[in-house]
XYZ file of C-alpha atoms in Angstrom:
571
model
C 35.426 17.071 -10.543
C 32.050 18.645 -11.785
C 29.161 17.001 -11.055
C 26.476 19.156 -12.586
C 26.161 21.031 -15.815
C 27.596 24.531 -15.515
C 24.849 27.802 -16.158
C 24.519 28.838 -19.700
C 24.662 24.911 -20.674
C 23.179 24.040 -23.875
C 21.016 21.167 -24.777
C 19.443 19.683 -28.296
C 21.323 22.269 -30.311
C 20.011 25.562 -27.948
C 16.312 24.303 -27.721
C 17.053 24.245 -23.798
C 19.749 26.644 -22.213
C 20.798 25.361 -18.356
C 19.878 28.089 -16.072
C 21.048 26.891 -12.754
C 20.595 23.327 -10.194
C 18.252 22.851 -8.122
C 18.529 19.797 -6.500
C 20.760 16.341 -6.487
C 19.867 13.088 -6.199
C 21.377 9.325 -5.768
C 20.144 8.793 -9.549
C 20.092 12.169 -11.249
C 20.521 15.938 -10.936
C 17.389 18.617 -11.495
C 18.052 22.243 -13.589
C 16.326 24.858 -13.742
C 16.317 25.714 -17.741
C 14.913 28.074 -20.574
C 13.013 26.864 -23.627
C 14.730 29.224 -25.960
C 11.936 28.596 -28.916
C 9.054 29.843 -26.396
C 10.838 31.894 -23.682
C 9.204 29.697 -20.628
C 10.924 28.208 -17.594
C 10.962 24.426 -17.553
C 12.657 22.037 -15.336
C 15.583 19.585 -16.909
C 16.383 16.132 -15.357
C 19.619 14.478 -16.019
C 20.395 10.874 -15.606
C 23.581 11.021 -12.767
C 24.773 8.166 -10.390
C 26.135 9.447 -7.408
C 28.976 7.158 -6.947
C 29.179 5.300 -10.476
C 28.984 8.173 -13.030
C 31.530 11.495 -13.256
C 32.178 14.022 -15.606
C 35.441 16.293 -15.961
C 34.718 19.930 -14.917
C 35.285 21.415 -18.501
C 33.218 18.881 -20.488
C 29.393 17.992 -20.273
C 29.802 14.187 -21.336
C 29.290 11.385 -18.410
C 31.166 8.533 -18.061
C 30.880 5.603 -16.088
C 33.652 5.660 -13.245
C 34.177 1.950 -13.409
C 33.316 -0.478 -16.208
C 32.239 -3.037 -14.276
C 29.217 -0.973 -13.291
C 27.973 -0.428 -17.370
C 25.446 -2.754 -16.534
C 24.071 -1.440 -13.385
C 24.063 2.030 -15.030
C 22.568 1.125 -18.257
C 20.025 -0.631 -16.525
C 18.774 2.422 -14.138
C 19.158 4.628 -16.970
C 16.193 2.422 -18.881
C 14.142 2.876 -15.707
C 14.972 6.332 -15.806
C 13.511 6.630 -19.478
C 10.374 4.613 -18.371
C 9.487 6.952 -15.089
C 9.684 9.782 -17.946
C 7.642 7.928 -20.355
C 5.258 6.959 -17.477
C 4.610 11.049 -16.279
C 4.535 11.641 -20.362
C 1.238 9.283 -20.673
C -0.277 10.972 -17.218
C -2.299 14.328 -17.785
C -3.821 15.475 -14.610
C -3.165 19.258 -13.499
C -1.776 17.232 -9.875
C 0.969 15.609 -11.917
C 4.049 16.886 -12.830
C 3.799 16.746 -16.791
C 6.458 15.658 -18.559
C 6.868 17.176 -22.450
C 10.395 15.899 -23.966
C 12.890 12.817 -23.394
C 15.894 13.082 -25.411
C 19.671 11.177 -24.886
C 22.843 13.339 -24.714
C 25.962 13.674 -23.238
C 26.517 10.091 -22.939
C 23.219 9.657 -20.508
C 19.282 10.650 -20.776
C 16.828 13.661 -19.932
C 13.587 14.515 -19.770
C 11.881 17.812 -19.716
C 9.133 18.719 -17.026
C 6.891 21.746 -15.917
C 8.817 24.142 -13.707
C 6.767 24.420 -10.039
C 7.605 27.761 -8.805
C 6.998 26.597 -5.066
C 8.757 23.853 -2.537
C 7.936 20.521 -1.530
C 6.129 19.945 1.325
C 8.934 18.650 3.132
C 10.737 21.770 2.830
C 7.824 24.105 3.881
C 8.017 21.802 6.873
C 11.561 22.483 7.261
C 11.012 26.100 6.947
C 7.834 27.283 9.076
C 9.031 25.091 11.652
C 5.509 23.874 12.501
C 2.962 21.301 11.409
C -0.159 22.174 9.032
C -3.453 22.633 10.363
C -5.913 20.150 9.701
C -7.578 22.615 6.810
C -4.531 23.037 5.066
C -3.847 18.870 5.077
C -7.349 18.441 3.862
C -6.801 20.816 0.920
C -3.353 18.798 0.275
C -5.420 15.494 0.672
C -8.169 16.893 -2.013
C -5.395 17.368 -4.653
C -3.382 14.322 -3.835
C -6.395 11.919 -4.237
C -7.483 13.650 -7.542
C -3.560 12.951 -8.911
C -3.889 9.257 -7.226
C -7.192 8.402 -8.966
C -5.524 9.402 -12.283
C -2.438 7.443 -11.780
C -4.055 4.342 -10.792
C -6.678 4.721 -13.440
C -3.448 3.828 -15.754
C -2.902 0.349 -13.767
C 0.647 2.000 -12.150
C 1.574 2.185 -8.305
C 3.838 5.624 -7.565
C 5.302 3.677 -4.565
C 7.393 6.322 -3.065
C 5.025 9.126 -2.059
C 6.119 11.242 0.657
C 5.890 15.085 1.853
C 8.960 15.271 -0.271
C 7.393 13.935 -3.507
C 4.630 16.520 -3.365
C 5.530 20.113 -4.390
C 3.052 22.760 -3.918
C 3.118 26.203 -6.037
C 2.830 29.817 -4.829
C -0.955 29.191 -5.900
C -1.344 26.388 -3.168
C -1.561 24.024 -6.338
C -0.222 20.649 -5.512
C 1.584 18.412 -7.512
C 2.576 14.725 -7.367
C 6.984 14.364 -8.758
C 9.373 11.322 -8.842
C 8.175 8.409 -10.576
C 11.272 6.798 -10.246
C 9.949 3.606 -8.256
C 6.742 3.330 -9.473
C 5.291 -0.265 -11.202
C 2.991 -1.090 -14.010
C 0.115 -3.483 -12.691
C 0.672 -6.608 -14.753
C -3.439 -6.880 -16.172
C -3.092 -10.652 -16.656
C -1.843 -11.481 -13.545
C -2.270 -8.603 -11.350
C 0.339 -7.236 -8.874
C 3.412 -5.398 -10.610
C 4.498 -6.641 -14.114
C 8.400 -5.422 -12.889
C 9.796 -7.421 -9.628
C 13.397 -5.245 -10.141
C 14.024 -4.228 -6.816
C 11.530 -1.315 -4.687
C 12.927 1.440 -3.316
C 11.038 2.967 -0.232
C 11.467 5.240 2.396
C 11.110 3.788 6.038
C 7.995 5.464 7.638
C 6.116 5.796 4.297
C 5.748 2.018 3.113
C 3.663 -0.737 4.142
C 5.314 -4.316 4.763
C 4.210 -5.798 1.522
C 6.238 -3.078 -0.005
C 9.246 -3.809 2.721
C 8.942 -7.261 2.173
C 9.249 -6.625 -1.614
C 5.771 -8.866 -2.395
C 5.257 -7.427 -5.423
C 2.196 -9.683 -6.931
C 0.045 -7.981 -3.850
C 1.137 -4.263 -4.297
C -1.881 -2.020 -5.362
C -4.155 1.699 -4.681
C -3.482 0.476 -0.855
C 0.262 0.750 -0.832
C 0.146 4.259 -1.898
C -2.706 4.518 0.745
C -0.681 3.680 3.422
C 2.297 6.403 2.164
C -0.523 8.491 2.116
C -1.794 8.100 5.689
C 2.097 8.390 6.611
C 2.184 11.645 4.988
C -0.909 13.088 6.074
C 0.548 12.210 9.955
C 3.674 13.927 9.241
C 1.841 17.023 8.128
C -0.464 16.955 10.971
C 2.653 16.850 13.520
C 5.859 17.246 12.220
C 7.135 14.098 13.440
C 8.698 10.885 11.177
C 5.861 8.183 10.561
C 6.767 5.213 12.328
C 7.415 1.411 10.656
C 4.518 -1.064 10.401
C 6.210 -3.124 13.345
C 5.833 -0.563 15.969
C 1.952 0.020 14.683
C 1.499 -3.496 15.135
C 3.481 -3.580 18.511
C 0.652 -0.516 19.676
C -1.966 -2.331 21.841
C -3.748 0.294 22.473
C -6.953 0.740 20.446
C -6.621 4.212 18.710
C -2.660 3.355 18.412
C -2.243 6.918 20.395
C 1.972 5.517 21.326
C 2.278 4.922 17.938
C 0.800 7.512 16.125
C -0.025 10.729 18.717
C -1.264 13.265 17.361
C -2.116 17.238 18.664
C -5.204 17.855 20.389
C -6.039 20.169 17.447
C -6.758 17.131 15.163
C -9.967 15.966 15.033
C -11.336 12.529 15.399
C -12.394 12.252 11.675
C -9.085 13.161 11.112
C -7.657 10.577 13.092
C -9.728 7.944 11.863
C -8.797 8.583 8.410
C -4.866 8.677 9.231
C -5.479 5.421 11.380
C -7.779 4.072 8.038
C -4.921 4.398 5.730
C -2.234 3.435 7.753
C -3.745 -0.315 8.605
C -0.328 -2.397 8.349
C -2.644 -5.585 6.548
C -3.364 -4.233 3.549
C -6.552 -5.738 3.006
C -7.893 -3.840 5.718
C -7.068 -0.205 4.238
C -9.488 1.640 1.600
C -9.227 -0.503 -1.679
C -9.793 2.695 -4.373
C -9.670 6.633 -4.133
C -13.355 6.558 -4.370
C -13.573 4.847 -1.049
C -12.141 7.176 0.811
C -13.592 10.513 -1.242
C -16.763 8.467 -0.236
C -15.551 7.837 3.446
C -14.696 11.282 3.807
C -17.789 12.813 2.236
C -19.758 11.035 4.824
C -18.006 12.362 7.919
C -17.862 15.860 6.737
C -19.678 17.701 9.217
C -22.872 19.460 7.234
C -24.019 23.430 8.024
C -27.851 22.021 8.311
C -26.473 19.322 10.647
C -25.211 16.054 10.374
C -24.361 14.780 7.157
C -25.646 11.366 7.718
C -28.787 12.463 8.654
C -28.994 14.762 5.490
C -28.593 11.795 3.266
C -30.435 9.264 5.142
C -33.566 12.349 4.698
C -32.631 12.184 0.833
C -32.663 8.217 1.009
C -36.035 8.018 2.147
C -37.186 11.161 0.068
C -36.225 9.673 -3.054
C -37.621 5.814 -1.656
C -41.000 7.781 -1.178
C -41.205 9.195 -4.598
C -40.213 5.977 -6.158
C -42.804 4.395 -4.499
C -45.620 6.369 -3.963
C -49.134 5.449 -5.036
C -50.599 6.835 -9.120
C -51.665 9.930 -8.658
C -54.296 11.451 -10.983
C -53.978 14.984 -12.035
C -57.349 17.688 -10.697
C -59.020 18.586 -14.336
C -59.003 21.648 -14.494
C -62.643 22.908 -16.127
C -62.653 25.357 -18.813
C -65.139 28.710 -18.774
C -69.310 26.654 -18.548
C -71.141 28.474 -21.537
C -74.044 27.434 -20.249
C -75.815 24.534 -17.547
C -75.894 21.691 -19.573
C -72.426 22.060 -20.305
C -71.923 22.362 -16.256
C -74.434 19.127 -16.026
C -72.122 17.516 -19.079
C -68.760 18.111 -17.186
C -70.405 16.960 -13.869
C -70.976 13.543 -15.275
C -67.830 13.643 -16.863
C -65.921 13.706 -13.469
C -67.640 11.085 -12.344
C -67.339 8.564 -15.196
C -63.606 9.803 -14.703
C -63.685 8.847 -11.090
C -64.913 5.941 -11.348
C -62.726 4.444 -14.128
C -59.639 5.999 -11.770
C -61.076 3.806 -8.984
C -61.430 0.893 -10.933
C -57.869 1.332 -12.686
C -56.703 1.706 -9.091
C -58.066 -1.370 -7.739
C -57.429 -3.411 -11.035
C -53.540 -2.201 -10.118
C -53.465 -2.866 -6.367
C -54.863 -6.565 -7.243
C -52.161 -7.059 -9.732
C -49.836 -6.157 -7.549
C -50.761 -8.664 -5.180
C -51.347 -11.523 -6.848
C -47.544 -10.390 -8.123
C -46.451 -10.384 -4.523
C -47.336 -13.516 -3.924
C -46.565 -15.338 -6.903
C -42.842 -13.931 -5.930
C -43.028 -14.951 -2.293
C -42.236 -18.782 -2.386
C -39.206 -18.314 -4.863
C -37.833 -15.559 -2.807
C -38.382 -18.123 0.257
C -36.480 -20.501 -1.761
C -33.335 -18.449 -2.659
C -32.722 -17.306 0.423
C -33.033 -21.341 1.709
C -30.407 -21.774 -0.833
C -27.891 -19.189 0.076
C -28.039 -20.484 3.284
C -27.143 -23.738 2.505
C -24.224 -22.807 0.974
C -22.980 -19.912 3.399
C -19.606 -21.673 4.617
C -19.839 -23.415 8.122
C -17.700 -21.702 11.075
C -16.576 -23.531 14.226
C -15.409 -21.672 17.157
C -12.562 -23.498 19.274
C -13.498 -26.892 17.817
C -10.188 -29.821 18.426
C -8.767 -30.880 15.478
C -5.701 -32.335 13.819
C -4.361 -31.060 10.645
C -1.566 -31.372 8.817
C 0.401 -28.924 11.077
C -0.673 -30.532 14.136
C -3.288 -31.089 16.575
C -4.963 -27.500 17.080
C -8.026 -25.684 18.191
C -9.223 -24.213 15.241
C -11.996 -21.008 14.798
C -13.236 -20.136 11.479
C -14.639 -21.195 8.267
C -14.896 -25.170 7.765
C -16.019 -27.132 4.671
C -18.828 -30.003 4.676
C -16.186 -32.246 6.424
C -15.465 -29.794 9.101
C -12.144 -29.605 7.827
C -10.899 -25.740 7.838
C -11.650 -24.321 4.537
C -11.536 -20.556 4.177
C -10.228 -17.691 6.644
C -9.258 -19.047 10.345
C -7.226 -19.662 13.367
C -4.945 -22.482 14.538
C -4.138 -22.296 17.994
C -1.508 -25.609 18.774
C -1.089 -26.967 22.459
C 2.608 -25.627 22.401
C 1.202 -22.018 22.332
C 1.571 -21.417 18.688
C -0.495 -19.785 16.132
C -1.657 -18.921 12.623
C -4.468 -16.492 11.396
C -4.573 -17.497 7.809
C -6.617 -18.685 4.506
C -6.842 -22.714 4.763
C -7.434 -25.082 1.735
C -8.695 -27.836 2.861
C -6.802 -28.094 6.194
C -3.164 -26.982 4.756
C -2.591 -23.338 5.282
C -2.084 -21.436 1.497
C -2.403 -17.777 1.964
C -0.225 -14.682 0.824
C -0.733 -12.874 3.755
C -0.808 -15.003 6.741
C 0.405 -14.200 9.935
C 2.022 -17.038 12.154
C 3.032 -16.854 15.763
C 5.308 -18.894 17.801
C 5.279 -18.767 21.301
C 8.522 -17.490 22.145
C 6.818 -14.328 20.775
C 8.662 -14.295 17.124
C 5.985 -13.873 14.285
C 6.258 -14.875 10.553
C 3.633 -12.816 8.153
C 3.835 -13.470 4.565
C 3.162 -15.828 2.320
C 2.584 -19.464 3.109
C 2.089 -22.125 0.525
C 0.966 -25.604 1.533
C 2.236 -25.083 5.341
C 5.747 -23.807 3.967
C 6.927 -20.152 4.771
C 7.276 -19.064 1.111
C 7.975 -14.864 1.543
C 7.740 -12.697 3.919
C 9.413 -11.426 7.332
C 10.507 -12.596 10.068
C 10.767 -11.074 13.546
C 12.427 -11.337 16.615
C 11.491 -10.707 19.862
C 14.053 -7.931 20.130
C 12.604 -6.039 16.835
C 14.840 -6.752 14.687
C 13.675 -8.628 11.580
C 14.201 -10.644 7.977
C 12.783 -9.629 5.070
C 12.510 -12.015 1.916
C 12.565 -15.221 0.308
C 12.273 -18.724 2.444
C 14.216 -21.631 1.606
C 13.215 -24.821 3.435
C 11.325 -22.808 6.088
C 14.636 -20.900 7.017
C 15.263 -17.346 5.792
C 16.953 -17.208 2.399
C 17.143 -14.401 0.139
C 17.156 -11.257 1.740
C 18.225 -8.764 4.004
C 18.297 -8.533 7.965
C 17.043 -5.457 9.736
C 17.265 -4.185 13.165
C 14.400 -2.521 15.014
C 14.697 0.566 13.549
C 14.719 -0.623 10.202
C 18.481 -0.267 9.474
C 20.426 -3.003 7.613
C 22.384 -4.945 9.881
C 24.550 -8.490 8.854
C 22.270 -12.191 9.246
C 22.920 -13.821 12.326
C 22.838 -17.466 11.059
C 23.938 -16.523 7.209
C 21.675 -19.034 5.819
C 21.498 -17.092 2.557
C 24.236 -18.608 0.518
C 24.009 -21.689 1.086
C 26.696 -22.754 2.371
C 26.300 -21.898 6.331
C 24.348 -23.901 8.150
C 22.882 -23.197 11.853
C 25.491 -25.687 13.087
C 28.505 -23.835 11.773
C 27.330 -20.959 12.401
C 26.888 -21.580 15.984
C 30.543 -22.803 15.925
C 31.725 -19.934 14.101
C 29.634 -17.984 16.805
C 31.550 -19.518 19.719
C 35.246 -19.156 18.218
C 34.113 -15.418 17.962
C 33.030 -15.445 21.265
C 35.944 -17.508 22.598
C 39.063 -15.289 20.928
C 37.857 -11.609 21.830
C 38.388 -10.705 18.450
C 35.497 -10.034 16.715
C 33.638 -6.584 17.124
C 31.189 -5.019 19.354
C 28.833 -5.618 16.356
C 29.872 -8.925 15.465
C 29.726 -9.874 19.747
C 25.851 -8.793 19.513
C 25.543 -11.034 16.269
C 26.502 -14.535 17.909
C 24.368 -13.343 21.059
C 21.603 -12.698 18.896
C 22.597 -16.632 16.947
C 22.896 -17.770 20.178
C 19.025 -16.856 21.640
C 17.649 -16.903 18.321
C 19.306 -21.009 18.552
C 18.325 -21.147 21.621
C 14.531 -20.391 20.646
C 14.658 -22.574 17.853
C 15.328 -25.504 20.430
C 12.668 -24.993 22.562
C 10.058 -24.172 19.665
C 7.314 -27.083 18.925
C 8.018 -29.890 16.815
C 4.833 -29.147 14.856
C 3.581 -26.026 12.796
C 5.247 -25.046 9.710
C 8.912 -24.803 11.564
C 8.497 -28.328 12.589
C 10.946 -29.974 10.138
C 13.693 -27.369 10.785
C 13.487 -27.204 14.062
C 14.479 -31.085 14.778
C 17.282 -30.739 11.778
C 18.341 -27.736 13.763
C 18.121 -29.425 17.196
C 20.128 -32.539 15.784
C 22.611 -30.184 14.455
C 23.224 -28.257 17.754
C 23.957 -32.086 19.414
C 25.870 -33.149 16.716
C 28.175 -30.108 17.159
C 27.989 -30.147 20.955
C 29.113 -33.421 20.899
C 32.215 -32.052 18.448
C 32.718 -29.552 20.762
C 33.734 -31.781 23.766
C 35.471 -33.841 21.733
């Protein structure tokens, strides 16, 4: 059964003529085509489902395989409309530009500039070898300039990659697929879509992962970006923000090595960009053009010397004293006009002098009519400057703690700080007036599992979840136990939940039963064996974590639950 259109395929009544394919995807097929009207090469995308949509070899219409999937399909098809209409409003010679959007054959196209070149990933694939720094740094130049444009519009591309950046035979590069970018929502920042992300592991950060869509921004593409730049500079598969974060060393050299042949600016930059807490990566394409333009090496020497000597030239000129022009005297016609333009210069110097002292005393008196509000103001900001406490004893709502960080007038923790609980638990987060409330905060028990994410009044809200093995949750909360989403192992591969706490319906103590039945019959698989081993360490954690911190609740229910079906058990 065909899959493609066949060569010599017509579309809009001739206007386009299908030349031949070059390329398939999970959610569409690219042509190679001829605008007859013009005579010019242009690229043709079709809207294809692997999997949902077919066509019969002799006919160009598309059907859906299975009606139950209309929906599905209709739905991607409007996001396949909107990723054309998106490139359509973007003109920037860095962006693919996109010229026509048209429905036929039962789905949707769009018509886009034909890049005589490859992808990056392929001219990986082919030479064999990574770039040299020079060549990334061009890349980089052309990729920011395309960035700066698309963010300019308030959207996110969200899925760039060496394979979403094509590069002509001119070196000319050029950001494609659209597909999963977002539209900032103005009013309430963050995206103004929360349909589902898709991402490739290696090139998104965890608030993409964890699908946190009101915090996506310019940073999540930075981090893709950093990803990409490493894979250029070595050839090798970024790595997942877990094993960054599992790195202790201080230039993360396990987790991202790179060749001798990279320089340290370099480094810094990839390092920059790929900071797994997004607050902590550049903010705006300017801030890196700017970062960058101050570590560029200079031929007259260093470049920060160079502009620190223009900072003080142009400080000097600003505030350097009047300066009176020399007269310059004409041809004397005779002495008295030489006596006349003596006296002249002198009446001249003097009023200079006196215009020069009238100025410097003006000044002064200015000065220090200014001095004792300045004093004031500065009084002022001090006073309200929060109040930090470093390792001071407290109990909050969580628990009794030692707490560093910002504290209101009441010492009560107000602002950005750390909790560290007698049991060995922790949490590096924003606090409101003791309770934690923070969309990125990072908490750590201390059997070594971490929660980072969003926490709302002391209550895991979104986020993920790790275990001490690697593997990991990644969603919704419910009750301070995972809920809606999806389990991954270490390498960032779906894999079934241990406890299946998702529906509903299962609860940690029949899942521990259902765990030991497994166990006891020999019948489940090898992967469902390593499921209740992971239930039963991941229970057995649970039972030894603290009865305070934001688990607190849960782990007693759970700890009552495991007795209660102990007890069952025996019985």
């Amino acid at each position: 059964m065909a899959q493609t259109l066949q060569p010599g395929t017509p579309l809009q009544d001739g206007k386009y003529v299908i030349q031949q394919v070059i390329g398939q995807g999970g959610f569409g097929n690219t042509y190679v085509a001829t605008h007859t009207s013009f005579n010019e090469t242009c690229a043709v995308k079709e809207f294809f489902m692997k999997g949902i949509n077919e066509r019969d070899e002799h006919s160009t219409m598309v059907r859906v395989s299975n009606s139950s999937n209309m929906s599905d399909y209709e739905k991607q098809r409007e996001k396949f409309k909107k990723e054309a209409m998106r490139l359509y409003r973007l003109t920037n010679q860095h962006i693919v530009k996109v010229h026509d959007l048209f429905d036929e054959n039962g789905t949707s196209y769009y018509v886009m500039d034909y890049i005589d070149g490859e992808s990056l990933k392929e001219r990986l694939k082919r030479t064999g070898q990574p770039m040299s720094e020079a060549q990334v740094l061009d890349i980089l130049d052309q990729v920011l300039d395309a960035l700066q444009t698309v963010h300019a519009k308030g959207l996110w591309h969200l899925d760039l990659k060496p394979a979403n950046i094509m590069q002509d035979r001119g070196g000319t590069v050029r950001l494609i697929d659209f597909g999963a970018s977002k539209q900032l929502d103005a009013d309430k920042g963050g995206a103004m879509s929360t349909s589902a992300v898709t991402y490739t592991n290696g090139y998104a950060p965890r608030e993409q992962i964890e699908m946190r869509y009101e915090i996506l921004g310019p940073w999540t593409d930075f981090y893709a970006l950093g990803a990409t730049l490493f894979n250029l500079l070595t050839g090798v598969h970024p790595p997942i923000p877990g094993v960054i974060d599992d790195d202790t060393t201080p230039d993360k050299r396990v987790a991202l090595p790179m060749p001798s042949s990279v320089s340290q600016r370099m480094r810094d930059l990839v390092l920059w960009l790929m900071k797994t807490h997004r607050k902590e990566r550049p903010q705006s394409v300017q801030q890196i053009r700017d970062a960058i333009r101050r570590q560029a090496p200079s031929k007259d020497g260093d470049a920060n010397a160079v502009d620190a000597l223009n900072d003080e030239t142009a400080m000097a000129s600003s505030t350097a004293d009047v300066r009176v022009s020399p007269l310059m005297d004409g041809d004397s016609q005779n002495g008295n006009e030489t006596k006349t333009k003596s006296k002249r210069k002198l009446m001249i110097s003097l009023a200079v002098i006196a215009g020069l002292l009238l100025v410097l005393g003006g000044y002064a008196l200015m000065r220090n009519n200014e001095k004792k509000p300045a004093e004031e103001l500065l009084i002022t900001e001090q006073e309200v400057a929060p109040a930090t406490v470093e390792k001071k004893h407290l109990t909050i709502p969580m628990g009794e703690c030692d707490y560093t960080g910002q504290v209101n007038a009441g010492g009560i923790p107000h602002g950005h700080g750390t909790a560290v609980f007698a049991n060995g638990d922790q949490v590096e987060a924003d606090f409101t007036d003791g309770n934690v409330t923070d969309d990125d905060a990072l908490y750590t028990f201390a059997t070594g599992e971490t929660f980072k994410g969003k926490i709302i009044d002391n209550q895991f809200i979104k986020g993920q979840y790790t275990l001490t093995d690697g593997s990991y949750f990644v969603g919704e909360f419910n009750g301070n136990k995972p809920g809606s989403g999806q389990w991954y192992d270490k390498k960032g591969n779906k894999i079934s939940d241990p406890t299946k706490p998702i529906s509903g319906k299962q609860t940690l103590k029949s899942t521990r039963s259902n765990a030991k039945k497994s166990s006891n019959t020999g019948s489940s698989s090898q992967s469902q064996s390593k499921t209740a081993t992971s239930d039963a360490l991941k229970k057995d954690k649970i039972k030894q974590s603290p009865q305070n911190g934001p688990n607190g609740q849960i782990n007693r229910k759970a700890s009552e639950a495991m007795k209660e079906d102990d007890r069952k058990d025996r019985d």
